[in-house]
Short mmCIF file of C-alpha atoms and ligand atoms in Angstrom, two decimals:
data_model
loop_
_atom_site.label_atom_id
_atom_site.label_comp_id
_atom_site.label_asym_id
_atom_site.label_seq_id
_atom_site.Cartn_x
_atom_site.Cartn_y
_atom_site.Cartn_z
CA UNK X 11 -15.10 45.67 29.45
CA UNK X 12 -12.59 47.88 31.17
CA UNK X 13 -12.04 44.89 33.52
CA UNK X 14 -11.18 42.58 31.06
CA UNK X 15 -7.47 41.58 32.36
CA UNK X 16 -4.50 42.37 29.76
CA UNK X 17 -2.83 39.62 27.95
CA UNK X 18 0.45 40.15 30.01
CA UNK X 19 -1.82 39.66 32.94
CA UNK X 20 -2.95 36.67 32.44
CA UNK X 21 0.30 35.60 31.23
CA UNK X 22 1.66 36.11 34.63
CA UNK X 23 -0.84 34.65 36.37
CA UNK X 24 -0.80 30.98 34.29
CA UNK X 25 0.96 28.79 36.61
CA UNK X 26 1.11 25.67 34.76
CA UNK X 27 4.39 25.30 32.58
CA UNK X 28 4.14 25.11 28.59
CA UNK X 29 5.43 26.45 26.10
CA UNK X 30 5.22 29.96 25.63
CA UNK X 31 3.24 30.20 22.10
CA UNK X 32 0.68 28.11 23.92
CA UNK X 33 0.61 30.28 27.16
CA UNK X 34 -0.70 33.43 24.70
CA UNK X 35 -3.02 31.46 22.70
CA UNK X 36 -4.36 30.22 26.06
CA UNK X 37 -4.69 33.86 27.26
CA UNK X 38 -5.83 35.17 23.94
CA UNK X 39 -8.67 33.00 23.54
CA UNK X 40 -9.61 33.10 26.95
CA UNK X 41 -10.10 36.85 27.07
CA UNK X 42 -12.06 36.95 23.63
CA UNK X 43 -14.32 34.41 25.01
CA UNK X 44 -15.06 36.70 28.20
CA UNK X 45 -15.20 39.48 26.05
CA UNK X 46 -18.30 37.60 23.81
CA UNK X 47 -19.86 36.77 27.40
CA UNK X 48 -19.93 40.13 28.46
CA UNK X 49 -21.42 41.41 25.03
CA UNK X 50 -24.06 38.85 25.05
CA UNK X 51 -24.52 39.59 28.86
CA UNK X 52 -23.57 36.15 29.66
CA UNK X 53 -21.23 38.18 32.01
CA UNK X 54 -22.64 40.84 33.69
CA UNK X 55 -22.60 42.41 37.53
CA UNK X 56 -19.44 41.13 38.63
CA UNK X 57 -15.85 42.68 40.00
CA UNK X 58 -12.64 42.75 38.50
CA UNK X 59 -10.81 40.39 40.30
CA UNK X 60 -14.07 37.78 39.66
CA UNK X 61 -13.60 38.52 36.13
CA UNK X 62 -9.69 38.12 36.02
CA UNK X 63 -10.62 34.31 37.98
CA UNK X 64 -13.17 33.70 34.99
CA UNK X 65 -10.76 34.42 32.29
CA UNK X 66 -7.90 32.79 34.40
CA UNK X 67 -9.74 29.13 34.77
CA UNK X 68 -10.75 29.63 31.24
CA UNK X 69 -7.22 29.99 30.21
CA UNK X 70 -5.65 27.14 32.28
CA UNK X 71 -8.42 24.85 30.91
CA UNK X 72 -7.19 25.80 27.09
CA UNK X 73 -3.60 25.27 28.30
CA UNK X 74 -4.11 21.99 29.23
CA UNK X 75 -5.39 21.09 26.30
CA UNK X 76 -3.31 22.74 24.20
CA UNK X 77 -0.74 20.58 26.00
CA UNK X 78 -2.13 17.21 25.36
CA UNK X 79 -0.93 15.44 22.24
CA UNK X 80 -3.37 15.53 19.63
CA UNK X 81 -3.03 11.91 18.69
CA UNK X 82 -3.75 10.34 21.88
CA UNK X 83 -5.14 6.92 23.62
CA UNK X 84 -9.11 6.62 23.90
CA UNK X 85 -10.63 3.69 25.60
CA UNK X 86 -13.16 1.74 23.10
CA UNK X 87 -16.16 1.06 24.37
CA UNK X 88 -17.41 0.57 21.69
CA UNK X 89 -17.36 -3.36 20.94
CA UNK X 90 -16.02 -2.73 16.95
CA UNK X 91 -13.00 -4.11 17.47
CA UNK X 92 -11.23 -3.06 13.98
CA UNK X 93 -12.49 0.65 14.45
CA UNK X 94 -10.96 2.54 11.39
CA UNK X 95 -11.80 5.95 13.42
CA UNK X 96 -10.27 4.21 16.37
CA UNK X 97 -7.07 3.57 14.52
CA UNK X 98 -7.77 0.29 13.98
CA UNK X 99 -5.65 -2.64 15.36
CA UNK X 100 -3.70 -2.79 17.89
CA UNK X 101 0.17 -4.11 18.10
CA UNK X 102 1.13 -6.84 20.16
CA UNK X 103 3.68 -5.35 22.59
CA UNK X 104 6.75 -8.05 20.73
CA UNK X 105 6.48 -5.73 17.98
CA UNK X 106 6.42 -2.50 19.31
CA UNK X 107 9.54 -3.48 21.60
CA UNK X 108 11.15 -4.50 17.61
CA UNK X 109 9.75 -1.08 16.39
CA UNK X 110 11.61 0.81 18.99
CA UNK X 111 15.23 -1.39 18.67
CA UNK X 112 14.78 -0.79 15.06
CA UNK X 113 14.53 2.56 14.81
CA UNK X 114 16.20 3.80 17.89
CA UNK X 115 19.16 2.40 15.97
CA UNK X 116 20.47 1.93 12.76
CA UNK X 117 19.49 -0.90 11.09
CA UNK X 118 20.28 -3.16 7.63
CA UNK X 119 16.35 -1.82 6.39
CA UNK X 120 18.20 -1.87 2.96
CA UNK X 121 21.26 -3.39 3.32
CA UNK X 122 22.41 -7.36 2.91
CA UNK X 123 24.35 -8.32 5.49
CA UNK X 124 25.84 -11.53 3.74
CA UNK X 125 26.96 -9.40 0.92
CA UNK X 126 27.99 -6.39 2.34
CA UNK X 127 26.15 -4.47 0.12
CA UNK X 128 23.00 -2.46 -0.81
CA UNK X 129 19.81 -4.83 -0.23
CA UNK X 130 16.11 -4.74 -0.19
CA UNK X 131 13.12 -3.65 2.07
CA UNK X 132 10.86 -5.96 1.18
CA UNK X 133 13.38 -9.02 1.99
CA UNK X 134 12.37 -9.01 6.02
CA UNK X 135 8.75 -9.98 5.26
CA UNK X 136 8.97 -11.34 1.76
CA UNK X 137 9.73 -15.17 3.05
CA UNK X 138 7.47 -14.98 6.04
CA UNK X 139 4.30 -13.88 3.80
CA UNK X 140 5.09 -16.86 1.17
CA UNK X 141 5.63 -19.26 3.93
CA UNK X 142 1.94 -18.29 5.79
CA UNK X 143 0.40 -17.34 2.46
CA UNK X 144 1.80 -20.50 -0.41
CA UNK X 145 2.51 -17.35 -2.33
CA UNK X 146 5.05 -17.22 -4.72
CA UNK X 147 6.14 -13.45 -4.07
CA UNK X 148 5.24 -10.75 -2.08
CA UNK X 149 5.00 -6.67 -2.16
CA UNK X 150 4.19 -4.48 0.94
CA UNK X 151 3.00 -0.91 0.53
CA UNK X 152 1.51 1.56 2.93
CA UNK X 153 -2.30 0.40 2.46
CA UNK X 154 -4.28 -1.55 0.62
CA UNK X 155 -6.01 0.92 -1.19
CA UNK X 156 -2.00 1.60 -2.39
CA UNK X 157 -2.08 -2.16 -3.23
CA UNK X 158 -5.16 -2.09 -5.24
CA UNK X 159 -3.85 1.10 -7.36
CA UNK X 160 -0.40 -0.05 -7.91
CA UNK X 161 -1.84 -3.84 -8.75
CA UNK X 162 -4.25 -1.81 -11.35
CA UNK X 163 -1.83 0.69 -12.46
CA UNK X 164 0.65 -1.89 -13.46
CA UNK X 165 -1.20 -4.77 -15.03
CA UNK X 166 -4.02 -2.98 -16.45
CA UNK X 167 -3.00 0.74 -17.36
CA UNK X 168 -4.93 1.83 -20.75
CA UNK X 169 -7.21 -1.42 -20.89
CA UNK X 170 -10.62 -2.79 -19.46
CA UNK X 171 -10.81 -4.54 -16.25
CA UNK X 172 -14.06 -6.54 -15.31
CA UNK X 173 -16.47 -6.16 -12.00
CA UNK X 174 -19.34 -7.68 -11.48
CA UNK X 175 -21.66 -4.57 -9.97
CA UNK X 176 -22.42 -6.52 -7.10
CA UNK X 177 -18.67 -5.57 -6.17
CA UNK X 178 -18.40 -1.97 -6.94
CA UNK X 179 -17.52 -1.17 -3.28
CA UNK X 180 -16.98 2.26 -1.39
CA UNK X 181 -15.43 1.77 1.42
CA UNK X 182 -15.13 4.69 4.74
CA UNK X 183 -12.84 7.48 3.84
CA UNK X 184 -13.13 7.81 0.28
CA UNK X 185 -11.69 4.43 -0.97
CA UNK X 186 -14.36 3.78 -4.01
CA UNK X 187 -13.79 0.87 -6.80
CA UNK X 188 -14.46 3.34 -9.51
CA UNK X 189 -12.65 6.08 -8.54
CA UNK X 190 -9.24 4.05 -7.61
CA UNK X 191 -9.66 2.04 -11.06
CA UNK X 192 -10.01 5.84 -13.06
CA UNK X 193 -6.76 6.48 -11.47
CA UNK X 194 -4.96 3.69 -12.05
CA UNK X 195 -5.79 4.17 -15.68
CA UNK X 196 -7.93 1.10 -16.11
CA UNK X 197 -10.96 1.33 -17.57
CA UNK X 198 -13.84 -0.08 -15.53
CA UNK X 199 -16.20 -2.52 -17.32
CA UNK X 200 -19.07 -3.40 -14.94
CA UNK X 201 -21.01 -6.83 -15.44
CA UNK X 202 -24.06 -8.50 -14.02
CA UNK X 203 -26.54 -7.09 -11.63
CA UNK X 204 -26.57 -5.79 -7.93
CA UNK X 205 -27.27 -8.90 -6.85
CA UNK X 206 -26.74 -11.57 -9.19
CA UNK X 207 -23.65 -12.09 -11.70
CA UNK X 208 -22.95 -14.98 -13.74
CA UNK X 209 -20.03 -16.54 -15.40
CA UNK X 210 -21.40 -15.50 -18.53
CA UNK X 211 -21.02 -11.90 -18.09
CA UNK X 212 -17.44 -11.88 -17.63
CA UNK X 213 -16.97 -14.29 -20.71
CA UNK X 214 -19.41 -12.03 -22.67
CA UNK X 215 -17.51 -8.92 -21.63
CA UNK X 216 -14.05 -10.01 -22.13
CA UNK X 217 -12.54 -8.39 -26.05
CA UNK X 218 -9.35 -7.33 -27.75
CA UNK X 219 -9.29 -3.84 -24.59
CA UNK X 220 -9.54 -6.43 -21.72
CA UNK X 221 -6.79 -7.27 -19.35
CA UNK X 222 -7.85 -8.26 -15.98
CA UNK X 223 -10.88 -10.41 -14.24
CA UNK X 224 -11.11 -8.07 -10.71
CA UNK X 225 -13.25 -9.50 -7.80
CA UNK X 226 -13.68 -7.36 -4.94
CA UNK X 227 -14.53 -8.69 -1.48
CA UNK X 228 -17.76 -6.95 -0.37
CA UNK X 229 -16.58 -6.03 2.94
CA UNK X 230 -18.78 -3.57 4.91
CA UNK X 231 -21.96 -4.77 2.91
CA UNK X 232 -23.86 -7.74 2.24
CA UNK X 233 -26.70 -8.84 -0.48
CA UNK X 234 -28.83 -10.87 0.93
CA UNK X 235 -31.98 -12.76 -0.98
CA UNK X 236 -31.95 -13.78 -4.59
CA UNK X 237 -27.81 -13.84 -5.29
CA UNK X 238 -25.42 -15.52 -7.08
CA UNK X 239 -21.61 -14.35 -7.56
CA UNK X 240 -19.03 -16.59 -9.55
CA UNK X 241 -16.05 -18.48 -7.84
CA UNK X 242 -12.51 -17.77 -7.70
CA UNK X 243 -11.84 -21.35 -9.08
CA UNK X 244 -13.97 -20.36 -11.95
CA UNK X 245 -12.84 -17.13 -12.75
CA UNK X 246 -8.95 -18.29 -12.37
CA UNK X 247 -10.41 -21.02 -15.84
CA UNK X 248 -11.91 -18.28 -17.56
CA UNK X 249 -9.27 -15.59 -17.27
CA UNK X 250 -6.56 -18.61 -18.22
CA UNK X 251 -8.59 -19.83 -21.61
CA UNK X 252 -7.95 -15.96 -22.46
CA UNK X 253 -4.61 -15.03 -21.05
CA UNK X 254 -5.97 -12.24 -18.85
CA UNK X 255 -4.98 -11.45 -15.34
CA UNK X 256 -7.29 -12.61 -12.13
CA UNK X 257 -6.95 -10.63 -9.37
CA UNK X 258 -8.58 -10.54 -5.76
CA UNK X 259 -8.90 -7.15 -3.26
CA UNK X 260 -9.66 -9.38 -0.32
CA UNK X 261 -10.12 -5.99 2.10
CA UNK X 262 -9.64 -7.65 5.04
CA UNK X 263 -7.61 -10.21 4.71
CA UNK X 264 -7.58 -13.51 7.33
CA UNK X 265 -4.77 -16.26 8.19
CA UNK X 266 -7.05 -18.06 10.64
CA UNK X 267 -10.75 -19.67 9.34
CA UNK X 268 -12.50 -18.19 11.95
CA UNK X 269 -15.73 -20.29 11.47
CA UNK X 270 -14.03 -22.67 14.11
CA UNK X 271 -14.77 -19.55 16.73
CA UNK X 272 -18.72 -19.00 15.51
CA UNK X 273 -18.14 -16.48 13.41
CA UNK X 274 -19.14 -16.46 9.60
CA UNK X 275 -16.89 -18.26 7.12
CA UNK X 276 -14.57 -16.53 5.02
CA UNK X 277 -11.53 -17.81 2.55
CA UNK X 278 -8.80 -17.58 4.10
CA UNK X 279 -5.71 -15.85 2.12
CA UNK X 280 -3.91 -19.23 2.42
CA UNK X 281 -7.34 -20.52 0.25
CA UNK X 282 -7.39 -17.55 -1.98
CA UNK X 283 -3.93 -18.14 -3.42
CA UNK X 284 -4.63 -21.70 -3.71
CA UNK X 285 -7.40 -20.77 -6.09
CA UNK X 286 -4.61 -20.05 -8.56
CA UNK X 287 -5.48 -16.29 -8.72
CA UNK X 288 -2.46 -13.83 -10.02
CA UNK X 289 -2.69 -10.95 -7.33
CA UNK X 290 -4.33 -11.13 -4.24
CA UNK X 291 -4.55 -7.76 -1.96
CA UNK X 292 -5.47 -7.23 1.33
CA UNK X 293 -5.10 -4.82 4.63
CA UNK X 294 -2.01 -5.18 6.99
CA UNK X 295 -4.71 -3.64 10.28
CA UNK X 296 -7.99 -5.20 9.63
CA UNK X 297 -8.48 -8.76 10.74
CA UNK X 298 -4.92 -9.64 9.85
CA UNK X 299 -4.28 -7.48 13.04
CA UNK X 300 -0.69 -5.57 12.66
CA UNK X 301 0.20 -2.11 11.36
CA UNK X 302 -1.41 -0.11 8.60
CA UNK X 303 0.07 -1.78 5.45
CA UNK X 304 -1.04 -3.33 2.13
CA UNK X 305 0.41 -6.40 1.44
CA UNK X 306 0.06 -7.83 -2.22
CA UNK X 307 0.56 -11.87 -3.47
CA UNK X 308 1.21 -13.35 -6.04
CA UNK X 309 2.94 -14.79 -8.96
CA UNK X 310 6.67 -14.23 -9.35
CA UNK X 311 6.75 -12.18 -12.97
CA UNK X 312 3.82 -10.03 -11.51
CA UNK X 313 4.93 -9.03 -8.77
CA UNK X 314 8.40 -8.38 -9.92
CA UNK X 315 6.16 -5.97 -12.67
CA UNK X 316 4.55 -4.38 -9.37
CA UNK X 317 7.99 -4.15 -7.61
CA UNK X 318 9.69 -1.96 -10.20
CA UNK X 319 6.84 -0.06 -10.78
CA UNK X 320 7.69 3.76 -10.04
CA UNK X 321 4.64 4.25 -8.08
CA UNK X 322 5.99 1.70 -5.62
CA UNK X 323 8.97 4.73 -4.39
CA UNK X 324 5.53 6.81 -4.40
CA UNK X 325 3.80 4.16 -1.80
CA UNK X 326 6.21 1.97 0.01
CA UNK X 327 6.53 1.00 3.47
CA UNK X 328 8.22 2.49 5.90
CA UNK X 329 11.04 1.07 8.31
CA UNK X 330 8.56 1.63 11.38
CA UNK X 331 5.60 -0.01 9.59
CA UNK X 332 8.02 -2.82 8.85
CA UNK X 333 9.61 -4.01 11.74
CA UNK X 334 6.18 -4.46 13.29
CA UNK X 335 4.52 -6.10 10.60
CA UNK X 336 7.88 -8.64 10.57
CA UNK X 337 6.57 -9.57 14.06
CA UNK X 338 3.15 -10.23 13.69
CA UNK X 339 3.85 -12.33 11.08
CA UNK X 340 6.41 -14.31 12.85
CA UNK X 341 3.64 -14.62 15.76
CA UNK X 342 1.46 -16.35 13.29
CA UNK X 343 3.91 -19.14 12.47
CA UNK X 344 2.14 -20.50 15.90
CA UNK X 345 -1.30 -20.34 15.26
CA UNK X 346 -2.37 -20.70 18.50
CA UNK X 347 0.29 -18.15 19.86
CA UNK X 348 -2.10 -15.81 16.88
CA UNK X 349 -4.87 -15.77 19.03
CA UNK X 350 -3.32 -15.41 22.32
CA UNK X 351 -0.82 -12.58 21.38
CA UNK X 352 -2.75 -10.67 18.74
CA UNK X 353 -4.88 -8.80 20.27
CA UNK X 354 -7.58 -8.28 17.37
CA UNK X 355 -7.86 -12.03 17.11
CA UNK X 356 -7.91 -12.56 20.72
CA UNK X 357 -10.90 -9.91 20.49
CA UNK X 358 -12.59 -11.81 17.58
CA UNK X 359 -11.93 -15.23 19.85
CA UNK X 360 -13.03 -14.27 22.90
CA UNK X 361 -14.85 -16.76 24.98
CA UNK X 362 -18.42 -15.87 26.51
CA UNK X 363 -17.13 -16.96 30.11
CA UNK X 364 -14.24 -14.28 29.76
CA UNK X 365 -16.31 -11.75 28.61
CA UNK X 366 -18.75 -12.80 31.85
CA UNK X 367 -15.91 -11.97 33.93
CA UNK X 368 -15.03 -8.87 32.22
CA UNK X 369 -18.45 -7.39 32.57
CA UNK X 370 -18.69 -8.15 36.24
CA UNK X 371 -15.53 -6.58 36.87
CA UNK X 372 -16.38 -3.51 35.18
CA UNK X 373 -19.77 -3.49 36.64
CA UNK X 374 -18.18 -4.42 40.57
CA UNK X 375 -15.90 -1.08 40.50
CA UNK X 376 -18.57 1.48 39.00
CA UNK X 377 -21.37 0.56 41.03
CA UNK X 378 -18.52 1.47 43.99
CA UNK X 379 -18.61 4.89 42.68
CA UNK X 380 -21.83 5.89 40.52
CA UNK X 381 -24.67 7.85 42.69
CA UNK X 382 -27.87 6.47 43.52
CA UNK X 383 -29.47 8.54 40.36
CA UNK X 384 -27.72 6.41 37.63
CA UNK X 385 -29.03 2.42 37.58
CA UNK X 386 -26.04 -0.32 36.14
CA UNK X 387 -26.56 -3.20 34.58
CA UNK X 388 -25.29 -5.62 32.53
CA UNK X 389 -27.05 -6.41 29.11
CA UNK X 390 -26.71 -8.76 26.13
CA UNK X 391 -25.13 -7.02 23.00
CA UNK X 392 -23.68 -7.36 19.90
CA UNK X 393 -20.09 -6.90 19.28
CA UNK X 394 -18.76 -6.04 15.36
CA UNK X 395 -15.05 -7.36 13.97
CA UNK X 396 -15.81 -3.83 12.05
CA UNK X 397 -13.00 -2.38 9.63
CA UNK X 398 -15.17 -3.40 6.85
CA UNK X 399 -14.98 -7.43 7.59
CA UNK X 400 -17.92 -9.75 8.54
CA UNK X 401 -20.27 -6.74 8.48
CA UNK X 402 -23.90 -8.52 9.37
CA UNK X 403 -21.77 -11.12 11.58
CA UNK X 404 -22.87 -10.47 15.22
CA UNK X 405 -20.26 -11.63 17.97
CA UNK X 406 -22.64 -12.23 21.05
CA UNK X 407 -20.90 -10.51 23.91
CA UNK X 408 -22.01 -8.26 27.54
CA UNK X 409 -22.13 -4.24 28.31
CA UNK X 410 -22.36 -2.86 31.37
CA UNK X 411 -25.54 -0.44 31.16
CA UNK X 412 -26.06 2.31 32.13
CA UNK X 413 -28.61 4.72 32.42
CA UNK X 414 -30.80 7.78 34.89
CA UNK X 415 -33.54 6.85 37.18
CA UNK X 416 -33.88 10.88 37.33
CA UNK X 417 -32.06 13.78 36.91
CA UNK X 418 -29.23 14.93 39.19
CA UNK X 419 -29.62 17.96 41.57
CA UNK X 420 -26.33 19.58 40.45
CA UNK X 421 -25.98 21.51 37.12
CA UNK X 422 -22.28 20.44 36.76
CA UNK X 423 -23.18 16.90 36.58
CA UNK X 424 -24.25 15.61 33.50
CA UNK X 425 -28.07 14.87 33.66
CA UNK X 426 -28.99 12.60 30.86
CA UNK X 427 -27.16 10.02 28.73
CA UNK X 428 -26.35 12.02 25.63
CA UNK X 429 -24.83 14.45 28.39
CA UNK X 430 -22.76 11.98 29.69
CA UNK X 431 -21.25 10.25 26.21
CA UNK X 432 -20.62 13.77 25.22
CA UNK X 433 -18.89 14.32 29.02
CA UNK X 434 -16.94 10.74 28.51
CA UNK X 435 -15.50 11.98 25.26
CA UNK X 436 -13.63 14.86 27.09
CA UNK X 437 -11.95 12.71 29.65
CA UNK X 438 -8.31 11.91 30.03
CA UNK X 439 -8.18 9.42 28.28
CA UNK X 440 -11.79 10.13 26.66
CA UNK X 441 -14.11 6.85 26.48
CA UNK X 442 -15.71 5.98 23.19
CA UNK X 443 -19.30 4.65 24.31
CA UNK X 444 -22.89 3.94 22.53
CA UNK X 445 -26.07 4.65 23.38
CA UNK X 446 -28.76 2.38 22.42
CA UNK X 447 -32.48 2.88 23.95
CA UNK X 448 -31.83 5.77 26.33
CA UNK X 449 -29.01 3.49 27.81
CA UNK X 450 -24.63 4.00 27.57
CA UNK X 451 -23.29 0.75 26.82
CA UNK X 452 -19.67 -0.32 27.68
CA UNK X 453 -19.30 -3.33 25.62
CA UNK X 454 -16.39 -5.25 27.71
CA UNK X 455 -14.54 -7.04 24.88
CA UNK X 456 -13.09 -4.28 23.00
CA UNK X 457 -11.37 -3.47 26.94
CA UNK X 458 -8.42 -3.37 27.55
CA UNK X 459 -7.31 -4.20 31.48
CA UNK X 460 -5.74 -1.07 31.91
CA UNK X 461 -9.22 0.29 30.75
CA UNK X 462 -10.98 -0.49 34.52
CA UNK X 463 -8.84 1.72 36.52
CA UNK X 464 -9.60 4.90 34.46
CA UNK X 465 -13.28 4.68 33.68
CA UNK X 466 -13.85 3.89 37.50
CA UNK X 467 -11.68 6.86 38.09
CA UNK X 468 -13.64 8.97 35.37
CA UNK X 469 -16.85 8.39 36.85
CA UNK X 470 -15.41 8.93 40.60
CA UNK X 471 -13.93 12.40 38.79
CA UNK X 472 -17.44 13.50 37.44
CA UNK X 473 -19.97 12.40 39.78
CA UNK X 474 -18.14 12.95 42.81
CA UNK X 475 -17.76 16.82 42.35
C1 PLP P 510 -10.49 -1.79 3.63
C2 PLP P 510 -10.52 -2.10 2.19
C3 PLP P 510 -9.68 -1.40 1.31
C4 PLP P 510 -8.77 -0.30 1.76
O1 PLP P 510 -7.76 -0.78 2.58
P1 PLP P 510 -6.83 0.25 3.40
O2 PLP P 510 -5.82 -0.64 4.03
O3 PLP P 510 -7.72 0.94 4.36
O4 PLP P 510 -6.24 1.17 2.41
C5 PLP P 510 -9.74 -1.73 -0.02
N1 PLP P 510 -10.57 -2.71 -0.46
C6 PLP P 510 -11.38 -3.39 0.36
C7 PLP P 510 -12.29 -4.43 -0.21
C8 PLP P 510 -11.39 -3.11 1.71
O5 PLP P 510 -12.20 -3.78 2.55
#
């Protein structure tokens, strides 16, 4: 214990540069830790100056990390392509470059340049969503969940909403049907079954208390078997004959019918608001592919209620959020410019020769650098859209593999596979892998090129030691 260095020591001896409140955590934390390993006799038999190196490396190593941003880039291996833990989409570079001239400057965000005068946020994407949509008005918030609230809290406050239980959804992170409509205000009024509702129980439902007919897409679920839900077109009739409100949370949220790529067919929002329904809500980073936003459609009168709702101050978008949503949405004026630029849908889209060529390259520059212990190869998997879209819809694509023929001879190597995932998570930038059968998978189209470099370098980095 007495040769525990002092705080000033180690202080002194830190050579990398950082700010000082992060030197003396560094240093602090350092020498409690040694302090623990002596107790425990983790530490034991050793000289002062060893001891002073210990605590030293220890220190430096909690530096650097200190140093690091906290919110930082990971490379998805994962194959879910809308990750919500991953942070979801990811911008096509047109609309970062609009992000930064925006708000590296000042900019008319609320002001009408025609008139001179004081104008409004919503006016840069308000167009552009009717034009893509057929909408007759717009709303952007900061999330869908947001959407769904303000939607309920505004139309339905004090009265009875129905959902069919089939669609009484919780979604990751605490976004539950029930729990959003309790604080909106609305009071829930569940109809049907798990699996099967009819038209009949919404008509049955429907009194003097009801407002609003809600459907609710199922998103990260599916009910397979004996099921039966009722259609839009119907439910648009029914809530008509009794002057209620229809409205959709369509979670996701898709421009392009992606059926014509293999995958599942879903409505498309352009086929939702056809339907005739009043409010339709969906996610501005799932399949849609731009920044975290809700964006609600519909009729003019409702969303004008929405608009002037005070909520709306309490949820609305901000400048950042909107200059790169304004972009996406311009991409998709060109369809086919959608799927090239966006990189979500050029993700969901990816041909099977492309993702041939990705694996091989992957697989070419670690086999230059894994040792002889570890075997690569590359496997069929399944890829996920993810984000709570298409959940049981498999997208057929390739991993590179890879797993121990037997354990290395080092202790500083990592010497099975859970070992390494864990290891690949502490990397700059870490790697976000799977394991599946006593294998790590790299599934290639969730990739991005810049990807190859670093986990070639990574595995050079920890295997080469
Ligand atoms: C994802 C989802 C939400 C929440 O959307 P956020 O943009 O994450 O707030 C709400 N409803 C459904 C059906 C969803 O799939």
């Amino acid at each position: 214990m007495r040769f525990l260095p002092k705080v000033d020591q180690v202080l002194n001896s830190l050579k990398e540069d950082a700010p000082h409140i992060f030197k003396l955590k560094a240093a602090r934390l350092a020498i409690a830790e040694a302090r623990e390993n002596i107790l425990l006799g983790k530490i034991k038999d050793i000289s002062k100056e060893e001891l002073k190196e210990i605590v030293l490396l220890k220190a430096e190593n909690y530096l650097h990390k200190f140093k690091q941003p906290s919110l930082r880039r990971v490379i998805n291996a994962t194959g879910v392509i809308v990750h919500t833990n991953l942070g979801r989409s990811l911008l096509p570079k047109e609309a970062i470059d609009n992000m930064i001239e925006v708000s590296t400057s000042y900019s008319n965000l609320e002001y009408n340049l025609e008139a001179g005068k004081r104008g409004i946020r919503y006016s840069h994407v308000v167009e552009l969503l009717c034009e893509l949509t057929g909408a007759e008005d717009a709303l952007v918030v900061n999330n869908n969940a947001a959407a769904v609230l303000i939607s309920l809290e505004t139309l339905a406050k004090g009265k009875e909403v129905i959902v069919s239980r089939g669609e009484l959804v919780e979604i990751g992170g605490s976004f539950r049907i029930p729990d959003v409509m309790a604080k909106s205000g609305a009071i829930l009024r569940e109809v049907g079954t798990t699996n099967r509702t009819h038209l009949k129980d919404y008509k049955n439902a429907i009194n003097q208390e009801t407002a609003m007919l809600l459907k609710v897409h199922q998103s990260n679920y599916k009910i397979l078997g004996f099921t039966k839900a009722v259609d839009m077109e119907e439910l648009v009739e029914l809530a008509k004959k009794h002057g209620l409100y229809v409205m959709e949370d369509l979670g996701s949220g898709n421009f392009i019918d992606f059926s014509k790529f293999g995958l599942e067919y879903e409505p498309t929002v352009q086929e939702v608001v056809k339907n005739g329904v009043d409010v339709v809500t969906f996610s501005g980073d799932k399949m849609l592919g731009g920044p975290q936003a809700g964006i609600i459609l519909g009729k003019k009168d409702i969303i004008e209620k929405i608009k002037t709702n005070p909520l709306n101050r309490a949820v609305r978008i901000d400048k950042l959020t909107l200059a790169t949503l304004e972009s996406v949405l311009r991409i998709y004026l060109e369809p086919e410019e959608a799927i090239r630029r966006i990189p979500t849908l050029n993700m969901i889209c990816l041909e099977f020769d492309e993702i041939k060529r990705r694996a091989r390259r992957l697989s070419r520059r670690l086999k230059k650098v894994i040792p002889e212990f570890l075997d690569l190869k590359i496997t069929e998997t399944t890829s996920r859209v993810g984000g709570g879209a298409l959940p049981i819809c498999p997208l057929k694509s390739l991993a590179v593999s890879i797993s121990y023929k037997k354990a290395p001879n080092s202790s500083q190597i990592p010497s099975s596979v859970s070992e390494l995932e864990e290891r690949l998570r502490h990397t700059t930038p870490p790697i976000i892998t799977r394991i599946e059968e006593e294998s790590l998978l790299f599934d290639v189209r969730t990739l991005l090129d810049r990807d190859y470099v670093d986990i070639a370098r990574i595995f050079e980095d920890i295997f080469n030691v």
